[in-house]
Tab-separated table of C-alpha atoms and ligand atoms in Angstrom:
chain	number	residue	atom	x	y	z
A	1	MET	CA	24.091	26.901	-119.604
A	2	SER	CA	24.190	27.410	-115.849
A	3	VAL	CA	27.039	29.103	-114.008
A	4	VAL	CA	27.918	28.705	-110.331
A	5	LYS	CA	28.101	32.214	-108.793
A	6	LYS	CA	28.274	31.951	-105.028
A	7	LEU	CA	28.352	29.285	-102.321
A	8	SER	CA	27.782	29.765	-98.639
A	9	ILE	CA	28.726	26.988	-96.212
A	10	ARG	CA	27.935	26.758	-92.535
A	11	GLY	CA	28.406	23.738	-90.243
A	12	ILE	CA	29.800	21.313	-92.824
A	13	ARG	CA	33.005	19.302	-92.119
A	14	SER	CA	35.589	21.815	-90.841
A	15	PHE	CA	33.357	24.823	-91.687
A	16	GLY	CA	32.065	25.871	-88.250
A	17	PRO	CA	28.359	26.201	-87.384
A	18	ASP	CA	28.496	29.840	-86.221
A	19	THR	CA	29.386	31.716	-89.393
A	20	ASP	CA	28.620	31.499	-93.081
A	21	GLN	CA	31.770	31.066	-95.156
A	22	ILE	CA	31.226	32.532	-98.598
A	23	ILE	CA	33.012	31.453	-101.763
A	24	GLU	CA	32.503	33.502	-104.928
A	25	PHE	CA	33.155	31.978	-108.326
A	26	TYR	CA	34.488	34.001	-111.229
A	27	MET	CA	34.478	33.575	-115.018
A	28	PRO	CA	36.088	31.917	-116.820
A	29	LEU	CA	37.757	29.928	-114.063
A	30	THR	CA	38.046	29.805	-110.301
A	31	MET	CA	41.035	27.977	-108.845
A	32	ILE	CA	40.695	26.628	-105.309
A	33	VAL	CA	44.100	26.399	-103.696
A	34	GLY	CA	44.962	25.505	-100.111
A	35	SER	CA	46.892	23.227	-97.807
A	36	ASN	CA	45.810	19.649	-97.069
A	37	GLY	CA	42.653	19.463	-94.997
A	38	CYS	CA	41.731	23.129	-95.468
A	39	GLY	CA	38.391	22.243	-97.101
A	40	LYS	CA	38.831	22.153	-100.895
A	41	THR	CA	37.065	18.797	-101.258
A	42	THR	CA	34.333	20.007	-98.902
A	43	ILE	CA	33.538	22.825	-101.364
A	44	ILE	CA	33.014	20.289	-104.186
A	45	GLU	CA	31.005	18.055	-101.841
A	46	CYS	CA	28.758	21.022	-100.987
A	47	LEU	CA	28.277	21.923	-104.673
A	48	ARG	CA	27.345	18.333	-105.428
A	49	TYR	CA	25.029	18.042	-102.433
A	50	ALA	CA	23.316	21.372	-103.166
A	51	THR	CA	22.613	20.467	-106.803
A	52	THR	CA	21.813	16.735	-106.484
A	53	GLY	CA	21.218	15.898	-102.811
A	54	ILE	CA	23.924	13.218	-103.031
A	55	LEU	CA	25.953	12.832	-99.843
A	56	PRO	CA	29.707	12.215	-100.050
A	57	PRO	CA	30.882	8.594	-100.074
A	58	ASN	CA	31.849	7.197	-96.667
A	59	SER	CA	30.069	10.003	-94.836
A	60	ARG	CA	28.024	7.518	-92.779
A	61	ASN	CA	24.767	8.715	-94.329
A	62	GLY	CA	25.649	12.336	-93.696
A	63	GLN	CA	26.828	11.975	-90.103
A	64	THR	CA	30.424	12.893	-90.884
A	65	PHE	CA	29.405	15.457	-93.521
A	66	VAL	CA	27.973	17.785	-90.895
A	67	HIS	CA	30.446	19.474	-88.513
A	68	ASP	CA	31.028	17.244	-85.511
A	69	PRO	CA	28.990	18.644	-82.544
A	70	LYS	CA	31.712	17.515	-80.120
A	71	MET	CA	34.167	19.884	-81.774
A	72	SER	CA	31.889	22.812	-80.943
A	73	ASN	CA	31.046	21.547	-77.448
A	74	THR	CA	27.395	21.234	-78.316
A	75	THR	CA	24.871	18.436	-78.798
A	76	GLU	CA	23.408	19.706	-82.037
A	77	VAL	CA	24.787	21.328	-85.190
A	78	LYS	CA	22.527	23.039	-87.693
A	79	ALA	CA	24.263	23.226	-91.040
A	80	GLN	CA	23.321	25.161	-94.136
A	81	ILE	CA	24.500	25.160	-97.754
A	82	LYS	CA	23.301	28.026	-99.898
A	83	LEU	CA	24.082	28.066	-103.606
A	84	ARG	CA	23.486	30.796	-106.147
A	85	LEU	CA	23.557	29.862	-109.821
A	86	GLN	CA	22.940	31.874	-112.953
A	87	ARG	CA	20.988	30.349	-115.817
A	88	GLY	CA	21.142	32.185	-119.128
A	89	VAL	CA	21.747	35.925	-119.098
A	90	ASP	CA	19.662	37.026	-116.165
A	91	MET	CA	17.894	34.107	-114.519
A	92	PRO	CA	19.151	33.426	-111.005
A	93	ILE	CA	18.571	30.143	-109.185
A	94	VAL	CA	19.044	30.018	-105.421
A	95	VAL	CA	18.882	26.789	-103.439
A	96	VAL	CA	19.187	26.503	-99.675
A	97	ARG	CA	19.667	23.091	-98.054
A	98	SER	CA	19.585	22.652	-94.291
A	99	LEU	CA	21.015	19.728	-92.370
A	100	GLN	CA	21.021	18.823	-88.722
A	101	LEU	CA	23.179	16.507	-86.642
A	102	THR	CA	22.116	15.702	-83.096
A	103	GLN	CA	24.064	13.836	-80.478
A	104	LYS	CA	21.685	11.341	-78.843
A	105	LYS	CA	22.605	9.234	-75.766
A	106	THR	CA	24.657	6.706	-77.696
A	107	THR	CA	24.162	7.617	-81.328
A	108	MET	CA	24.199	10.549	-83.729
A	109	GLN	CA	21.059	11.493	-85.632
A	110	PHE	CA	21.382	13.071	-89.080
A	111	LYS	CA	18.467	14.860	-90.707
A	112	ALA	CA	18.170	16.630	-94.071
A	113	LEU	CA	15.498	19.295	-93.552
A	114	ASP	CA	13.189	20.819	-96.163
A	115	GLY	CA	14.891	23.486	-98.277
A	116	VAL	CA	14.247	26.675	-100.189
A	117	LEU	CA	14.230	27.171	-103.960
A	118	LYS	CA	14.012	30.496	-105.805
A	119	TYR	CA	14.370	30.996	-109.529
A	120	GLY	CA	13.653	33.456	-112.283
A	121	ASN	CA	11.206	32.558	-115.056
A	122	ASN	CA	11.399	33.145	-118.799
A	123	ASP	CA	8.616	35.733	-118.504
A	124	GLY	CA	10.670	37.841	-116.094
A	125	GLY	CA	8.796	36.653	-112.982
A	126	ASN	CA	10.164	34.823	-109.972
A	127	THR	CA	9.207	31.589	-108.273
A	128	SER	CA	10.008	31.279	-104.623
A	129	SER	CA	9.199	28.162	-102.591
A	130	THR	CA	10.059	27.464	-98.990
A	131	GLY	CA	9.764	24.112	-97.220
A	132	VAL	CA	10.606	22.208	-100.397
A	133	LYS	CA	11.127	18.484	-99.779
A	134	CYS	CA	14.702	17.287	-100.437
A	135	THR	CA	13.480	14.743	-102.997
A	136	ASP	CA	11.726	17.548	-104.927
A	137	LEU	CA	14.875	19.719	-104.813
A	138	ASP	CA	16.916	16.737	-106.081
A	139	LYS	CA	14.595	16.475	-109.097
A	140	GLN	CA	14.068	20.184	-109.780
A	141	LEU	CA	17.651	21.459	-109.586
A	142	PRO	CA	19.124	19.431	-112.499
A	143	THR	CA	16.063	20.328	-114.613
A	144	LEU	CA	16.441	24.035	-113.823
A	145	MET	CA	20.183	23.858	-114.509
A	146	ARG	CA	19.549	21.877	-117.717
A	147	VAL	CA	22.178	19.342	-116.691
A	148	SER	CA	21.341	15.742	-115.833
A	149	ARG	CA	21.773	14.549	-112.252
A	150	ALA	CA	24.157	11.802	-113.441
A	151	ILE	CA	26.434	14.362	-115.114
A	152	LEU	CA	26.427	16.575	-112.009
A	153	GLU	CA	27.188	13.523	-109.852
A	154	SER	CA	29.789	11.725	-111.953
A	155	VAL	CA	31.349	14.392	-114.157
A	156	ILE	CA	30.990	18.030	-113.077
A	157	PHE	CA	31.077	17.556	-109.303
A	158	CYS	CA	32.579	14.063	-109.268
A	159	HIS	CA	33.953	13.226	-105.827
A	160	GLN	CA	37.701	12.559	-105.781
A	161	GLU	CA	37.091	9.162	-104.132
A	162	GLU	CA	34.847	8.157	-107.024
A	163	SER	CA	36.819	9.751	-109.847
A	164	SER	CA	38.331	6.472	-111.065
A	165	TRP	CA	34.942	5.173	-112.276
A	166	PRO	CA	36.079	5.254	-115.954
A	167	LEU	CA	38.590	2.521	-115.033
A	168	GLN	CA	36.045	0.237	-113.408
A	169	GLU	CA	34.809	-3.124	-114.715
A	170	GLY	CA	32.575	-3.305	-117.782
A	171	ALA	CA	29.186	-3.703	-116.074
A	172	VAL	CA	29.794	-0.744	-113.731
A	173	LEU	CA	31.119	1.377	-116.579
A	174	LYS	CA	28.121	0.522	-118.773
A	175	LYS	CA	25.724	1.476	-115.957
A	176	LYS	CA	27.513	4.826	-115.529
A	177	PHE	CA	27.352	5.590	-119.257
A	178	ASP	CA	23.701	4.476	-119.394
A	179	ASP	CA	22.972	6.916	-116.550
A	180	ILE	CA	25.006	9.740	-118.090
A	181	PHE	CA	23.456	9.359	-121.531
A	182	GLU	CA	20.056	8.607	-120.007
A	183	SER	CA	19.701	5.516	-122.190
A	184	ALA	CA	16.726	4.282	-120.143
A	185	ARG	CA	14.862	7.508	-120.970
A	186	TYR	CA	15.867	7.184	-124.631
A	187	THR	CA	14.635	3.558	-124.825
A	188	LYS	CA	11.403	4.543	-123.068
A	189	ALA	CA	10.927	7.459	-125.475
A	190	LEU	CA	11.463	5.093	-128.461
A	191	ASP	CA	8.833	2.694	-127.059
A	192	VAL	CA	6.365	5.575	-126.630
A	193	ILE	CA	7.037	6.766	-130.207
A	194	LYS	CA	6.515	3.211	-131.569
A	195	ALA	CA	3.256	2.771	-129.614
A	196	THR	CA	2.023	6.211	-130.745
A	197	ARG	CA	2.797	5.345	-134.392
A	198	VAL	CA	0.792	2.097	-134.152
A	199	GLU	CA	-2.097	3.921	-132.469
A	200	LEU	CA	-2.152	6.670	-135.110
A	201	ALA	CA	-1.841	4.134	-137.980
A	202	ASN	CA	-4.890	2.296	-136.598
A	203	LYS	CA	-6.801	5.577	-136.367
A	204	VAL	CA	-5.889	6.409	-139.975
A	205	LYS	CA	-7.165	2.962	-141.019
A	206	ASP	CA	-10.465	3.557	-139.171
A	207	TYR	CA	-10.852	7.054	-140.644
A	208	LYS	CA	-10.162	5.705	-144.140
A	209	GLY	CA	-12.913	3.094	-143.627
A	210	GLU	CA	-15.302	5.797	-142.375
A	211	LEU	CA	-14.396	8.031	-145.315
A	212	ALA	CA	-15.091	5.232	-147.805
A	213	ALA	CA	-18.488	4.572	-146.193
A	214	LEU	CA	-19.386	8.292	-146.118
A	215	THR	CA	-18.290	8.709	-149.763
A	216	ALA	CA	-20.493	5.761	-150.756
A	217	HIS	CA	-23.457	7.302	-148.831
A	218	SER	CA	-22.828	10.675	-150.442
A	219	GLU	CA	-22.718	9.131	-153.945
A	220	ALA	CA	-25.933	7.187	-153.231
A	221	ALA	CA	-27.634	10.413	-152.037
A	222	ASP	CA	-26.470	12.261	-155.180
A	223	ALA	CA	-27.820	9.455	-157.366
A	224	LEU	CA	-31.221	9.595	-155.587
A	225	GLN	CA	-31.429	13.385	-156.044
A	226	VAL	CA	-30.757	13.068	-159.814
B	1	ATP	N1	32.484	15.935	-89.369
B	1	ATP	C1	33.509	16.755	-89.335
B	1	ATP	N2	33.548	17.735	-88.396
B	1	ATP	C2	34.599	18.600	-88.326
B	1	ATP	N3	35.647	18.546	-89.154
B	1	ATP	C3	35.657	17.597	-90.100
B	1	ATP	C4	34.604	16.665	-90.233
B	1	ATP	N4	34.859	15.851	-91.290
B	1	ATP	C5	36.053	16.252	-91.786
B	1	ATP	N5	36.532	17.275	-91.049
B	1	ATP	C6	37.776	18.035	-91.299
B	1	ATP	O1	37.500	18.771	-92.476
B	1	ATP	C7	38.656	18.821	-93.268
B	1	ATP	C8	38.285	18.187	-94.609
B	1	ATP	O2	38.933	18.847	-95.489
B	1	ATP	P1	38.923	18.497	-97.051
B	1	ATP	O3	39.018	17.035	-97.253
B	1	ATP	O4	37.793	19.209	-97.652
B	1	ATP	O5	40.294	19.186	-97.361
B	1	ATP	P2	41.112	19.301	-98.696
B	1	ATP	O6	41.538	20.718	-98.762
B	1	ATP	O7	40.344	18.737	-99.823
B	1	ATP	O8	42.329	18.355	-98.354
B	1	ATP	P3	43.274	17.530	-99.342
B	1	ATP	O9	44.144	18.564	-100.028
B	1	ATP	O10	44.052	16.678	-98.395
B	1	ATP	O11	42.407	16.753	-100.260
B	1	ATP	C9	39.744	18.031	-92.575
B	1	ATP	O12	40.569	18.933	-91.883
B	1	ATP	C10	38.970	17.149	-91.604
B	1	ATP	O13	39.675	16.892	-90.437
């Protein structure tokens, strides 16, 4: 099981780009309470983005996820989300994701920069990697947390705008459940098991043939010696 310990947000939505805002999470429950627009949803969005790399819906590919540069009278905002998790008794996982929003002449340019990943190993050692590609972080985090990306996306850190997916039409619902239960992986694993069984059965057949031939040779050799 993985536990969320600490989240630091800088330059996301209404969280300004000049200071890190730190949220600590406590066992067994942390309640986030605040007035409308104070940033509760942003906290969930940051947790989801940090663990899966999935941007919030309707965020114009990240452009409205990062703090608006105009609000800080600047042309560029560098944002950072830093998340500390705890896996097992004493195995920390730290992920740092950096984002950048630049005001060009007529457009805004959003960039997700390479991140940082640190985690403790079973043998007591530590792995620390900087400049990790976002796509690699997206794959590694769910594996390290031992939670599938689909469950992080649609269940644990489900965005409020997407939370009615259980009421959607059959095909959409089936796709969601297939993703959550990783049915594609299960079907693939079954195919691999079936193919391996056939391959091993053929090998057994060959070995049996070889054994029969060797036994016959051995009996012939014994007969010659007598
Ligand atoms: N790109 C942005 N730059 C700066 N501020 C932003 C940006 N996008 C959203 N905001 C502001 O961030 C806040 C978003 O807050 P959020 O939706 O997280 O609040 P909330 O506490 O969940 O509110 P509610 O209780 O209404 O759901 C709003 O005040 C919004 O105006």
